[in-house]
CSV table of C-alpha atoms and ligand atoms in Angstrom, one decimal:
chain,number,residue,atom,x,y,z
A,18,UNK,CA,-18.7,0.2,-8.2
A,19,UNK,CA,-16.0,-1.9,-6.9
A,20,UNK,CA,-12.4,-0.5,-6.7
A,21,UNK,CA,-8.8,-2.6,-6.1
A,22,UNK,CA,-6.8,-1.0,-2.9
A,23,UNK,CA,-3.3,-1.4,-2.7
A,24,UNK,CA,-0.4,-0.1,-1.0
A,25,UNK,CA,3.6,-0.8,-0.9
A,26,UNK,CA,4.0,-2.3,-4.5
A,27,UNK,CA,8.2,-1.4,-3.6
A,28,UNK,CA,9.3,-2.0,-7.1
A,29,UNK,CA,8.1,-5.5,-7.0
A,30,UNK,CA,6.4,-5.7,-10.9
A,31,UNK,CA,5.8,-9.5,-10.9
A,32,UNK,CA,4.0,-9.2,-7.3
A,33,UNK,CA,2.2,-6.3,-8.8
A,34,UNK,CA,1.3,-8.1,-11.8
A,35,UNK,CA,0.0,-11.0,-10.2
A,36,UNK,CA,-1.9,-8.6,-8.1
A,37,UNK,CA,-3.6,-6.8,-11.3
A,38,UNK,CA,-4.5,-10.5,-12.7
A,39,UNK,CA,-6.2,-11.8,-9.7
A,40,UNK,CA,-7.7,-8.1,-10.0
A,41,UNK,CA,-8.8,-9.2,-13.4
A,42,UNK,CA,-10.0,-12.7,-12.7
A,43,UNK,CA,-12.6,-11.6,-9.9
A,44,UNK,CA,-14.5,-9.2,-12.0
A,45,UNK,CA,-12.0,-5.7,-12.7
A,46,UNK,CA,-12.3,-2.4,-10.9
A,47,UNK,CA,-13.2,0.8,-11.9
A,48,UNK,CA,-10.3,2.3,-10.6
A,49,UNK,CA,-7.3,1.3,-8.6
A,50,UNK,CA,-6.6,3.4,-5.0
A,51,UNK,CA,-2.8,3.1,-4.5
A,52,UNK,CA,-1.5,4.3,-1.0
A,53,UNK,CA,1.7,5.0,-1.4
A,54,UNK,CA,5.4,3.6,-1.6
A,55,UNK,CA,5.4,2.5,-5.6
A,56,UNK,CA,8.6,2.4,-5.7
A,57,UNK,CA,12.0,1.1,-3.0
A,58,UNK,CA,13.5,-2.0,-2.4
A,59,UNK,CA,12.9,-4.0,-5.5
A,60,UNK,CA,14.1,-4.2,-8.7
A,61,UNK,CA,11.7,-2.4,-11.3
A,62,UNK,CA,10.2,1.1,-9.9
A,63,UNK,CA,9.8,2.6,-13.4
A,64,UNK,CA,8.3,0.0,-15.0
A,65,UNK,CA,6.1,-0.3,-11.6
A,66,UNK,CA,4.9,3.3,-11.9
A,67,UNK,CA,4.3,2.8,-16.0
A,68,UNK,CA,2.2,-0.3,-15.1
A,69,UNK,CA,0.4,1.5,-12.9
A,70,UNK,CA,-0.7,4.1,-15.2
A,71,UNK,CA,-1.9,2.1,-17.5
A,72,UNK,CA,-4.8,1.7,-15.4
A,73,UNK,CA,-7.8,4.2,-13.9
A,74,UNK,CA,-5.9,4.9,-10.9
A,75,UNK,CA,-5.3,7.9,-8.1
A,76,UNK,CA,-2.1,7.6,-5.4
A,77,UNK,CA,-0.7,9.1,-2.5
A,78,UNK,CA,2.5,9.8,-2.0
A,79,UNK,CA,4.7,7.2,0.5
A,80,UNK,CA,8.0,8.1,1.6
A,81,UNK,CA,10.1,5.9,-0.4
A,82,UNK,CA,8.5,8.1,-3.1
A,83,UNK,CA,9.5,11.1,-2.4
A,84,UNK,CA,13.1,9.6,-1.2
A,85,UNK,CA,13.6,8.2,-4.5
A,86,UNK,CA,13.3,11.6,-6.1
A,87,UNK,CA,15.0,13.3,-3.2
A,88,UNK,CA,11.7,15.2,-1.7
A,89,UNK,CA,13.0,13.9,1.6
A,90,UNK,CA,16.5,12.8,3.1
A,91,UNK,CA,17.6,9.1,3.3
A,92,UNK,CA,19.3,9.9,6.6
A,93,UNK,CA,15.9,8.4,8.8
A,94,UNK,CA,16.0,5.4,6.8
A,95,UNK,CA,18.1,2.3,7.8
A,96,UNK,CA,21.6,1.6,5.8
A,97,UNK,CA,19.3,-1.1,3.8
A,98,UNK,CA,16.5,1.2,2.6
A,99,UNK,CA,18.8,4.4,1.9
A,100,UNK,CA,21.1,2.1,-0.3
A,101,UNK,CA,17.9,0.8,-2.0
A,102,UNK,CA,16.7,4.4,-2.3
A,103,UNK,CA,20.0,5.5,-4.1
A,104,UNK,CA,19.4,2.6,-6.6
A,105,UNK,CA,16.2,3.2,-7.2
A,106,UNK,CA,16.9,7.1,-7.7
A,107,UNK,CA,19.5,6.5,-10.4
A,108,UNK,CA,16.9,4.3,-12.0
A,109,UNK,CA,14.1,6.4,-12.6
A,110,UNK,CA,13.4,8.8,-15.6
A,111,UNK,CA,12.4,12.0,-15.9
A,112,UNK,CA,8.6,11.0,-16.8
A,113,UNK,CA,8.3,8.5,-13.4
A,114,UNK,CA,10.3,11.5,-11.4
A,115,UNK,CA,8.0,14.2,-13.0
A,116,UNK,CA,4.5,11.5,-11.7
A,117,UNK,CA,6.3,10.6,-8.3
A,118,UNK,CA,6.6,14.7,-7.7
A,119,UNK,CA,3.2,15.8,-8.6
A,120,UNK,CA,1.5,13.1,-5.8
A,121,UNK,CA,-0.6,13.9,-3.7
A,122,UNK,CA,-0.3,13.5,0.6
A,123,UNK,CA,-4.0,12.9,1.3
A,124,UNK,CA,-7.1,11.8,-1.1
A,125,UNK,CA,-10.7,11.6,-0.8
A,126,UNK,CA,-12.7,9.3,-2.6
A,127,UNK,CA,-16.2,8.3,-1.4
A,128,UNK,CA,-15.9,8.2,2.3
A,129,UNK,CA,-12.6,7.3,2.4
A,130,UNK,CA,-9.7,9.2,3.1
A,131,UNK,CA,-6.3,7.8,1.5
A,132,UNK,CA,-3.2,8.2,3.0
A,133,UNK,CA,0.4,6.7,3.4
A,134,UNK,CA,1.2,6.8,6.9
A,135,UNK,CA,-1.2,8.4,8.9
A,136,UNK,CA,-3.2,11.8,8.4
A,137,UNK,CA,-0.8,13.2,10.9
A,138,UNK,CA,2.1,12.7,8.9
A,139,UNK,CA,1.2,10.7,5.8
A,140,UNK,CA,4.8,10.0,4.9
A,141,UNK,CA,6.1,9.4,8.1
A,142,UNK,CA,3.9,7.8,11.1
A,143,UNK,CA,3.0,4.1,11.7
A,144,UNK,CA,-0.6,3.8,12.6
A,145,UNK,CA,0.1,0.4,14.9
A,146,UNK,CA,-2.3,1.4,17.8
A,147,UNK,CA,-5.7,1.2,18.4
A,148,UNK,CA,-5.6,4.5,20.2
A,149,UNK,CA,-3.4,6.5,16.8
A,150,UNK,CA,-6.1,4.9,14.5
A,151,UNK,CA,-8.6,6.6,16.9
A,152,UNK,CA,-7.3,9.7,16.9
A,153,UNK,CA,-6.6,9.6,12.9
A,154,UNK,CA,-10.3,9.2,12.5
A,155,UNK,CA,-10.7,12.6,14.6
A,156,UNK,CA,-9.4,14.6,12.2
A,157,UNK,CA,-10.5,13.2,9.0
A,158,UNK,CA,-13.6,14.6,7.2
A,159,UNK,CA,-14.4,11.4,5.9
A,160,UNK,CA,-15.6,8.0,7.6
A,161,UNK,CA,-12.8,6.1,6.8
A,162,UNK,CA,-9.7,5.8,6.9
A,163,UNK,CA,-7.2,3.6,4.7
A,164,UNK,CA,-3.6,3.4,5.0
A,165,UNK,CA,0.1,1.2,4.3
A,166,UNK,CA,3.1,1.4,5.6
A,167,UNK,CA,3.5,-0.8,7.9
A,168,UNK,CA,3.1,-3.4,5.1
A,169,UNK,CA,1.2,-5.5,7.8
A,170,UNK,CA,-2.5,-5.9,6.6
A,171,UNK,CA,-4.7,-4.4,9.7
A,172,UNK,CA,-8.2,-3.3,10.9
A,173,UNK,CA,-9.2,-1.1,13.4
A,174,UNK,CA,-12.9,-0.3,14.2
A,175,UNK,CA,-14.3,2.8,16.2
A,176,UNK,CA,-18.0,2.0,17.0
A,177,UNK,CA,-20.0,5.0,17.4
A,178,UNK,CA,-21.7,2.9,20.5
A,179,UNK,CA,-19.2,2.9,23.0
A,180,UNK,CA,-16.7,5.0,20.6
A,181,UNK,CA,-13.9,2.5,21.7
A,182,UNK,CA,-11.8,1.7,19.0
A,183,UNK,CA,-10.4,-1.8,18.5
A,184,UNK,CA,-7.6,-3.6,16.7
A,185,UNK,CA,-9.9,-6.5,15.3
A,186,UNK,CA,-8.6,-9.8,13.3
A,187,UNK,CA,-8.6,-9.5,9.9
A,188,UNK,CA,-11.4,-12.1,7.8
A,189,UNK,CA,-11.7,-12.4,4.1
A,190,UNK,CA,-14.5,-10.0,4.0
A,191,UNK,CA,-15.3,-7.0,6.0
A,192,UNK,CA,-18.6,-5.3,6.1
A,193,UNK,CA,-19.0,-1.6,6.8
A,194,UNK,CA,-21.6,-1.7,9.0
A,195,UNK,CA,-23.5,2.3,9.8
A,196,UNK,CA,-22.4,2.6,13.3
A,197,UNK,CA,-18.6,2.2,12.4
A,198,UNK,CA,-15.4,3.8,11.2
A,199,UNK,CA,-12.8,2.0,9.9
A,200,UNK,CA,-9.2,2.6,9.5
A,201,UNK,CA,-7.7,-0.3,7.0
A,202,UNK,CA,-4.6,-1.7,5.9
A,203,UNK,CA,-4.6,-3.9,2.8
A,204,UNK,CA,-1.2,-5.2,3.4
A,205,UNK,CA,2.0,-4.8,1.1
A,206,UNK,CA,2.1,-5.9,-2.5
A,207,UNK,CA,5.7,-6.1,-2.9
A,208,UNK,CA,6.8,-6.4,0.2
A,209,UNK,CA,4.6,-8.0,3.4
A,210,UNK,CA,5.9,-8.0,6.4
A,211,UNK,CA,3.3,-10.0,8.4
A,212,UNK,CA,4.7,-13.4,7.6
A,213,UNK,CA,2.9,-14.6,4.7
A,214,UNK,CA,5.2,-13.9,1.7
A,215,UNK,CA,2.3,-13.7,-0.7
A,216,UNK,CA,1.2,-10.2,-1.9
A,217,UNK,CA,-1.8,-8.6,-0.1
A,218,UNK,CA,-4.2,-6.5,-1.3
A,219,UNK,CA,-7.9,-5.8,-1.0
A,220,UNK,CA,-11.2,-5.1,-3.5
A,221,UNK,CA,-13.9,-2.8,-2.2
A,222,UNK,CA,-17.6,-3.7,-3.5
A,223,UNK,CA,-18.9,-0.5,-2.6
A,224,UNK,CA,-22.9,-1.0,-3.8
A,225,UNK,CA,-22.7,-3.9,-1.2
A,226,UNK,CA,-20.3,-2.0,1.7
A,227,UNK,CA,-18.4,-4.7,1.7
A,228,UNK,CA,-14.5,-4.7,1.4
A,229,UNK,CA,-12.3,-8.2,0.7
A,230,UNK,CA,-9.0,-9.0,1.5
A,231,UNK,CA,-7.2,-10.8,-0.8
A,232,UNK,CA,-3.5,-13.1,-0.6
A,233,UNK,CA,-1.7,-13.8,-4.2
A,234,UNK,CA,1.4,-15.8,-4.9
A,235,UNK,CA,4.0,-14.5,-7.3
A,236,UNK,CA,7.3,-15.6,-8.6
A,237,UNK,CA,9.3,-15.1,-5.7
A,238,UNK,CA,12.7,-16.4,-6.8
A,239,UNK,CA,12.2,-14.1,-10.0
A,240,UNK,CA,12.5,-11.0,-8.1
A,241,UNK,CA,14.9,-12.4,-6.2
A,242,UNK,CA,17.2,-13.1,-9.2
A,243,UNK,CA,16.6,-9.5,-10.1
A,244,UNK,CA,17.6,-7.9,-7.1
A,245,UNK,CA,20.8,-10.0,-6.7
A,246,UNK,CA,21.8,-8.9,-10.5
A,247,UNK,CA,20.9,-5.8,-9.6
A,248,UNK,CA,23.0,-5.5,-6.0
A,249,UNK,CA,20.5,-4.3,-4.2
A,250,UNK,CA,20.8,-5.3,-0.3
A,251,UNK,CA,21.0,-9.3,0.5
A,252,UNK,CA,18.2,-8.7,3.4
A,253,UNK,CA,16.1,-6.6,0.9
A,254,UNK,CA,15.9,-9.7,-1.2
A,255,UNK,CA,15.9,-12.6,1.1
A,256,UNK,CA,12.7,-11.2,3.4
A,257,UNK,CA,10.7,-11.8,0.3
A,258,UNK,CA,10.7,-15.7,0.8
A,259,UNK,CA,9.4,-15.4,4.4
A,260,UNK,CA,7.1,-12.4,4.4
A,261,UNK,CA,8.7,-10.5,7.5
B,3,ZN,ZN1,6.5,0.8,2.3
């Protein structure tokens, strides 16, 4: 079975739809494992969260979610993202508010456990560290561990050798060897911030434990037009073109 892992879509349909082709091209999946953060920022959250159910899927819950829909206060977020958020709240109907609301914090699906932020606080913490993606692992019941947020494609790996826990480069393919735990970041769809503008996402081949990261160009300018039409933040829209 192979399924398509993605995180941080943010509104961003044409990055999402280029996503779901490339999806297409290399074979489909049986299911798509969304980690949160559908919609924020960009200009198209319902139609983002329609898309997205057109297809086998589960999600978690990010916090631009439940921001959008008023589960949690705009006050942590920046002047940017809370301004996004009240856009993207007055542009959501009752059917996306009604999807958004009944998501889920935490998912298990094989053994992996699916989360937003980090199984501490799935709609709050950044898992940046080595020693955080350690102790995320403690407390899972699963093996693995995958995760957005940060929007910055990331592996850690705990080997059950030493039980030291590294932050390792990221390759094309990763193989999920017996003696290790993962904790894995595909990257943002809609928004990366790890200075590659192109949407991230990854494809698990999970007869062959192997898991491959993927990099997809979109219409940039497109979105961009949008979200100037649309007011949303100047910064919101320019980061697009340079990936940060
Ligand atoms: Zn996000």
């Amino acid at each position: 079975m192979r399924y398509a892992i993605i995180a941080d879509i943010h509104s961003n349909l044409v990055a999402f739809r280029a996503v779901l082709d490339d999806i297409a091209h290399r074979g489909g999946a049986e299911e798509i494992w969304c980690l949160g953060d559908i919609v924020g920022y960009g200009p198209e959250p319902k139609e983002c969260i329609e898309l997205l159910r057109e297809y086998r899927h589960c999600s978690v819950a990010g916090n631009h979610d439940w921001a959008a829909i008023r589960k949690i206060d705009v006050s942590d977020f920046n002047p940017m993202a809370a301004a996004a958020c009240n856009w993207t709240a007055s542009h959501l109907d009752e059917i996306s508010i009604a999807y958004l609301d009944a998501l889920p914090l935490v998912l298990e699906r094989h053994d992996f456990t699916l989360v937003h932020g980090s199984p501490y606080a799935p709609v709050e913490e950044y898992i940046l560290s080595s020693y955080r993606a350690k102790e995320s692992l403690a407390i899972l019941s699963t093996k693995h561990c995958l995760l957005g947020h940060s929007h910055v494609p990331m592996l850690f790996v705990l080997s059950s050798q030493d039980s030291d826990c590294r932050l390792v480069s990221l390759s094309h393919e990763i193989h999920l060897n017996c003696g290790e735990r993962l904790v894995v970041n595909p990257g943002s769809v809609g928004q990366p911030r790890d200075g590659d503008p192109r949407a991230s996402y990854m494809l698990l081949d999970n007869a062959h434990r192997v898991l491959y990261h993927y990099r997809v160009e979109y219409d940039i300018l497109s979105v961009q037009d949008k979200m100037r039409c649309e007011g949303l933040p100047c910064r919101l829209t320019t980061r697009l073109s340079y990936g940060q």
